[in-house]
Amino acid sequence: MKIHLTSVFVDDQARAERFYTDVLGFVKKHDVPVGGQDRWLTVVSPDEPEGTELLLEPAAHPAAVTYRDALVADGIPLAQFAVDDVHAEYERLRGLGVGFTQEPTEMGPVTTAVFDDTCGNLIQIATEPQ
Amino acid sequence: MIGKRTLAYAEGVADDLFKALADSTRRTILDELAERSGQTLFEICSRLSMKHQLGMSRQAVSQHLAVLEAAGLVETRREGRYKFHDLNTAPLRLITERWPPPDPSGPQESTS
């Protein structure tokens, strides 16, 4: 078994597409209408085009709102992405206007930071020791 | 004149403070907030587990934070959708005001 797709709920798929591609630098993999305004919208890392897809899923379900608000209030990220250098990525994203709830911090062997994806979620970036 | 009720209140405040300080996990939380004030619950939990190997439930950390908050050592603020925890060391003054440390610049205790 392999993990080939995981998802985050997003408030607005169009905005999420812009944020996850233009700001974070992922590339769109699938974009298929699935009824109404909703799309099956996935992105992948340019470093791993055949790697795990991230589904940007509409947060239309009422429970998704409660779930995400409670997690965000406590600063809990919904996904983690690996970067080569958390500090450099922090500076880059800050320059693009991204807000962080946790600045780069050494957590034992791992350095992490947490930012707001502007679509209702917190995302953690991490650099693991070489 | 200080009334009995005021004294009882002051001792209540002191009880909260010393109770809050009488736990090594809570002192570690204060250390971490001293390093950087304004942390989410997630960051505090991460620091305790990743930096200090203090793996405990989020609920347990919340309870420690509630004790620190009751003592006035931690304050919480809402900022948009997030909740941050700030360190407030002001209550610690109660200790040094009550039992002032010797003034290092003052006259030394006479030895002769």
Short mmCIF file of C-alpha atoms in Angstrom, two decimals:
data_model
loop_
_atom_site.label_atom_id
_atom_site.label_comp_id
_atom_site.label_asym_id
_atom_site.label_seq_id
_atom_site.Cartn_x
_atom_site.Cartn_y
_atom_site.Cartn_z
CA MET A 1 0.00 0.00 0.00
CA LYS A 2 1.15 3.54 -0.75
CA ILE A 3 -0.06 6.94 0.30
CA HIS A 4 -0.81 8.51 -3.04
CA LEU A 5 -3.29 11.22 -2.08
CA THR A 6 -4.08 13.24 0.99
CA SER A 7 -6.30 16.28 1.35
CA VAL A 8 -6.88 19.59 3.04
CA PHE A 9 -10.23 21.34 3.17
CA VAL A 10 -10.13 24.78 1.59
CA ASP A 11 -12.60 27.67 1.80
CA ASP A 12 -12.25 28.58 -1.82
CA GLN A 13 -10.72 26.33 -4.45
CA ALA A 14 -9.71 29.14 -6.81
CA ARG A 15 -7.84 30.95 -4.06
CA ALA A 16 -6.35 27.67 -2.85
CA GLU A 17 -5.12 26.91 -6.36
CA ARG A 18 -3.36 30.27 -6.50
CA PHE A 19 -1.85 29.92 -3.05
CA TYR A 20 -0.66 26.34 -3.42
CA THR A 21 0.83 26.96 -6.88
CA ASP A 22 1.88 30.63 -7.10
CA VAL A 23 2.96 31.04 -3.48
CA LEU A 24 4.00 27.58 -2.34
CA GLY A 25 5.27 26.46 -5.74
CA PHE A 26 3.37 23.21 -6.21
CA VAL A 27 2.09 22.29 -9.68
CA LYS A 28 -1.45 21.38 -10.62
CA LYS A 29 -1.93 17.71 -11.41
CA HIS A 30 -5.67 17.17 -11.83
CA ASP A 31 -8.50 19.63 -12.28
CA VAL A 32 -11.80 17.91 -13.01
CA PRO A 33 -15.31 19.35 -12.51
CA VAL A 34 -17.28 17.18 -10.12
CA GLY A 35 -20.60 18.97 -9.95
CA GLY A 36 -21.67 22.50 -9.08
CA GLN A 37 -18.67 24.71 -8.52
CA ASP A 38 -16.61 21.88 -7.09
CA ARG A 39 -13.50 20.50 -8.76
CA TRP A 40 -11.29 17.50 -8.17
CA LEU A 41 -8.25 19.69 -7.77
CA THR A 42 -4.89 18.22 -6.87
CA VAL A 43 -1.33 19.52 -6.74
CA VAL A 44 2.04 17.82 -6.53
CA SER A 45 5.55 18.89 -5.75
CA PRO A 46 7.56 19.88 -8.86
CA ASP A 47 10.34 17.74 -7.39
CA GLU A 48 8.07 14.67 -7.40
CA PRO A 49 5.50 14.93 -10.20
CA GLU A 50 4.55 11.32 -9.64
CA GLY A 51 4.60 11.69 -5.87
CA THR A 52 1.80 12.07 -3.36
CA GLU A 53 -1.00 14.35 -4.55
CA LEU A 54 -2.58 16.92 -2.30
CA LEU A 55 -6.31 17.29 -2.88
CA LEU A 56 -7.63 20.81 -2.29
CA GLU A 57 -11.08 19.79 -1.20
CA PRO A 58 -14.04 22.19 -0.80
CA ALA A 59 -14.83 22.77 2.87
CA ALA A 60 -18.56 22.83 2.26
CA HIS A 61 -19.47 20.29 4.92
CA PRO A 62 -20.64 22.14 8.06
CA ALA A 63 -18.53 19.87 10.26
CA ALA A 64 -15.39 20.89 8.38
CA VAL A 65 -15.80 24.46 9.64
CA THR A 66 -16.04 23.47 13.29
CA TYR A 67 -13.19 21.00 12.92
CA ARG A 68 -10.83 23.45 11.29
CA ASP A 69 -11.69 26.41 13.55
CA ALA A 70 -10.93 24.34 16.64
CA LEU A 71 -7.59 23.15 15.25
CA VAL A 72 -6.54 26.58 14.03
CA ALA A 73 -7.35 28.17 17.41
CA ASP A 74 -4.88 25.81 19.05
CA GLY A 75 -2.32 26.31 16.29
CA ILE A 76 -2.49 22.72 15.05
CA PRO A 77 -1.36 22.23 11.44
CA LEU A 78 -3.31 19.98 9.10
CA ALA A 79 -0.40 19.00 6.89
CA GLN A 80 3.37 19.07 6.89
CA PHE A 81 5.62 19.77 3.94
CA ALA A 82 9.34 19.14 3.81
CA VAL A 83 11.67 21.97 2.83
CA ASP A 84 15.46 22.13 2.53
CA ASP A 85 15.75 25.12 4.85
CA VAL A 86 12.87 26.27 7.05
CA HIS A 87 14.55 29.61 7.75
CA ALA A 88 14.99 30.42 4.06
CA GLU A 89 11.45 29.31 3.24
CA TYR A 90 10.12 31.39 6.14
CA GLU A 91 11.83 34.49 4.74
CA ARG A 92 10.62 33.76 1.22
CA LEU A 93 7.01 33.22 2.28
CA ARG A 94 7.01 36.20 4.63
CA GLY A 95 8.15 38.30 1.70
CA LEU A 96 5.08 37.11 -0.17
CA GLY A 97 2.83 38.20 2.68
CA VAL A 98 2.23 34.79 4.28
CA GLY A 99 1.37 34.93 7.99
CA PHE A 100 3.05 32.58 10.46
CA THR A 101 1.69 31.38 13.80
CA GLN A 102 5.07 29.86 14.65
CA GLU A 103 8.40 31.24 13.53
CA PRO A 104 11.18 28.77 12.70
CA THR A 105 11.95 26.85 15.87
CA GLU A 106 14.37 24.05 16.61
CA MET A 107 12.29 21.21 17.99
CA GLY A 108 14.99 18.79 19.02
CA PRO A 109 16.44 17.41 15.77
CA VAL A 110 13.81 19.01 13.53
CA THR A 111 13.28 22.66 12.65
CA THR A 112 9.67 23.63 12.07
CA ALA A 113 7.50 26.65 11.35
CA VAL A 114 3.73 27.01 10.92
CA PHE A 115 1.90 29.29 8.52
CA ASP A 116 -1.68 30.09 7.48
CA ASP A 117 -2.58 28.92 3.98
CA THR A 118 -5.24 31.69 3.66
CA CYS A 119 -7.78 28.96 2.87
CA GLY A 120 -8.58 28.08 6.48
CA ASN A 121 -5.66 25.83 7.45
CA LEU A 122 -2.38 25.92 9.24
CA ILE A 123 0.50 24.16 7.50
CA GLN A 124 3.78 23.08 9.06
CA ILE A 125 7.04 23.13 7.17
CA ALA A 126 9.93 21.10 8.47
CA THR A 127 13.59 20.50 7.80
CA GLU A 128 14.88 17.21 9.05
CA PRO A 129 18.52 16.75 9.90
CA GLN A 130 20.66 15.54 7.03
CA MET B 1 -4.52 49.06 57.92
CA ILE B 2 -4.73 45.85 56.01
CA GLY B 3 -7.96 44.04 56.67
CA LYS B 4 -8.15 40.32 57.27
CA ARG B 5 -9.96 39.88 54.00
CA THR B 6 -7.20 41.64 52.08
CA LEU B 7 -4.60 39.44 53.75
CA ALA B 8 -6.59 36.33 52.91
CA TYR B 9 -6.83 37.51 49.33
CA ALA B 10 -3.08 38.18 49.18
CA GLU B 11 -2.35 34.71 50.54
CA GLY B 12 -4.73 33.26 47.99
CA VAL B 13 -2.77 34.97 45.22
CA ALA B 14 0.47 33.67 46.72
CA ASP B 15 -0.99 30.15 46.91
CA ASP B 16 -1.84 30.27 43.21
CA LEU B 17 1.64 31.52 42.37
CA PHE B 18 3.56 28.97 44.41
CA LYS B 19 1.31 26.16 43.30
CA ALA B 20 1.96 27.15 39.69
CA LEU B 21 5.72 27.20 40.25
CA ALA B 22 5.81 23.96 42.21
CA ASP B 23 5.87 21.76 39.13
CA SER B 24 8.82 21.18 36.84
CA THR B 25 6.70 20.87 33.70
CA ARG B 26 5.10 24.23 34.38
CA ARG B 27 8.50 25.78 35.00
CA THR B 28 9.64 24.34 31.66
CA ILE B 29 6.63 25.94 29.96
CA LEU B 30 7.67 29.28 31.48
CA ASP B 31 11.25 28.72 30.22
CA GLU B 32 9.97 28.13 26.72
CA LEU B 33 7.67 31.16 26.81
CA ALA B 34 10.61 33.22 28.08
CA GLU B 35 12.50 32.18 24.94
CA ARG B 36 9.62 33.36 22.79
CA SER B 37 6.37 34.80 24.04
CA GLY B 38 3.21 34.38 22.00
CA GLN B 39 2.96 30.64 21.35
CA THR B 40 0.03 28.52 20.27
CA LEU B 41 -0.92 25.45 22.27
CA PHE B 42 0.53 23.38 19.43
CA GLU B 43 3.92 25.09 19.68
CA ILE B 44 4.04 24.65 23.46
CA CYS B 45 3.17 20.94 23.10
CA SER B 46 5.80 20.53 20.37
CA ARG B 47 8.50 22.17 22.45
CA LEU B 48 7.69 20.02 25.50
CA SER B 49 7.73 16.77 23.56
CA MET B 50 10.49 17.48 21.02
CA LYS B 51 12.91 19.54 23.12
CA HIS B 52 12.26 18.14 26.56
CA GLN B 53 10.92 14.65 25.86
CA LEU B 54 7.89 15.56 27.96
CA GLY B 55 5.36 13.64 25.97
CA MET B 56 1.92 14.29 27.40
CA SER B 57 -1.56 14.80 26.12
CA ARG B 58 -2.69 18.14 24.83
CA GLN B 59 -5.30 18.12 27.59
CA ALA B 60 -2.59 17.76 30.22
CA VAL B 61 -0.67 20.70 28.75
CA SER B 62 -3.90 22.73 28.70
CA GLN B 63 -4.40 21.98 32.37
CA HIS B 64 -0.87 23.13 33.19
CA LEU B 65 -1.51 26.32 31.23
CA ALA B 66 -4.75 26.90 33.15
CA VAL B 67 -2.83 26.73 36.44
CA LEU B 68 -0.22 29.17 35.11
CA GLU B 69 -2.99 31.45 33.88
CA ALA B 70 -4.73 31.39 37.28
CA ALA B 71 -1.46 32.57 38.80
CA GLY B 72 -1.21 35.36 36.23
CA LEU B 73 2.06 33.98 34.86
CA VAL B 74 0.55 33.19 31.46
CA GLU B 75 -1.92 35.33 29.60
CA THR B 76 -3.85 34.32 26.53
CA ARG B 77 -4.94 36.51 23.68
CA ARG B 78 -7.04 35.89 20.63
CA GLU B 79 -5.67 37.20 17.38
CA GLY B 80 -8.00 36.50 14.53
CA ARG B 81 -8.57 32.76 14.46
CA TYR B 82 -5.57 31.94 16.64
CA LYS B 83 -5.02 31.88 20.37
CA PHE B 84 -1.57 32.79 21.69
CA HIS B 85 -0.02 32.37 25.14
CA ASP B 86 2.18 35.12 26.53
CA LEU B 87 4.51 35.08 29.51
CA ASN B 88 3.85 37.60 32.28
CA THR B 89 6.56 37.62 34.93
CA ALA B 90 4.99 40.49 36.91
CA PRO B 91 3.50 38.18 39.59
CA LEU B 92 7.04 37.01 40.44
CA ARG B 93 7.61 40.40 42.01
CA LEU B 94 5.43 39.24 44.90
CA ILE B 95 8.31 37.00 45.90
CA THR B 96 11.09 39.57 45.88
CA GLU B 97 8.91 42.25 47.42
CA ARG B 98 8.03 39.93 50.26
CA TRP B 99 11.56 38.61 50.77
CA PRO B 100 13.88 41.14 49.14
CA PRO B 101 17.25 39.73 48.09
CA PRO B 102 20.31 41.52 49.49
CA ASP B 103 21.28 44.56 47.48
CA PRO B 104 24.69 43.72 45.93
CA SER B 105 25.55 47.42 45.63
CA GLY B 106 24.57 48.19 49.21
CA PRO B 107 26.69 47.94 52.33
CA GLN B 108 28.18 44.49 52.87
CA GLU B 109 27.28 42.71 56.06
CA SER B 110 29.83 43.66 58.60
CA THR B 111 32.32 40.92 59.36
CA SER B 112 34.36 42.84 61.86
#
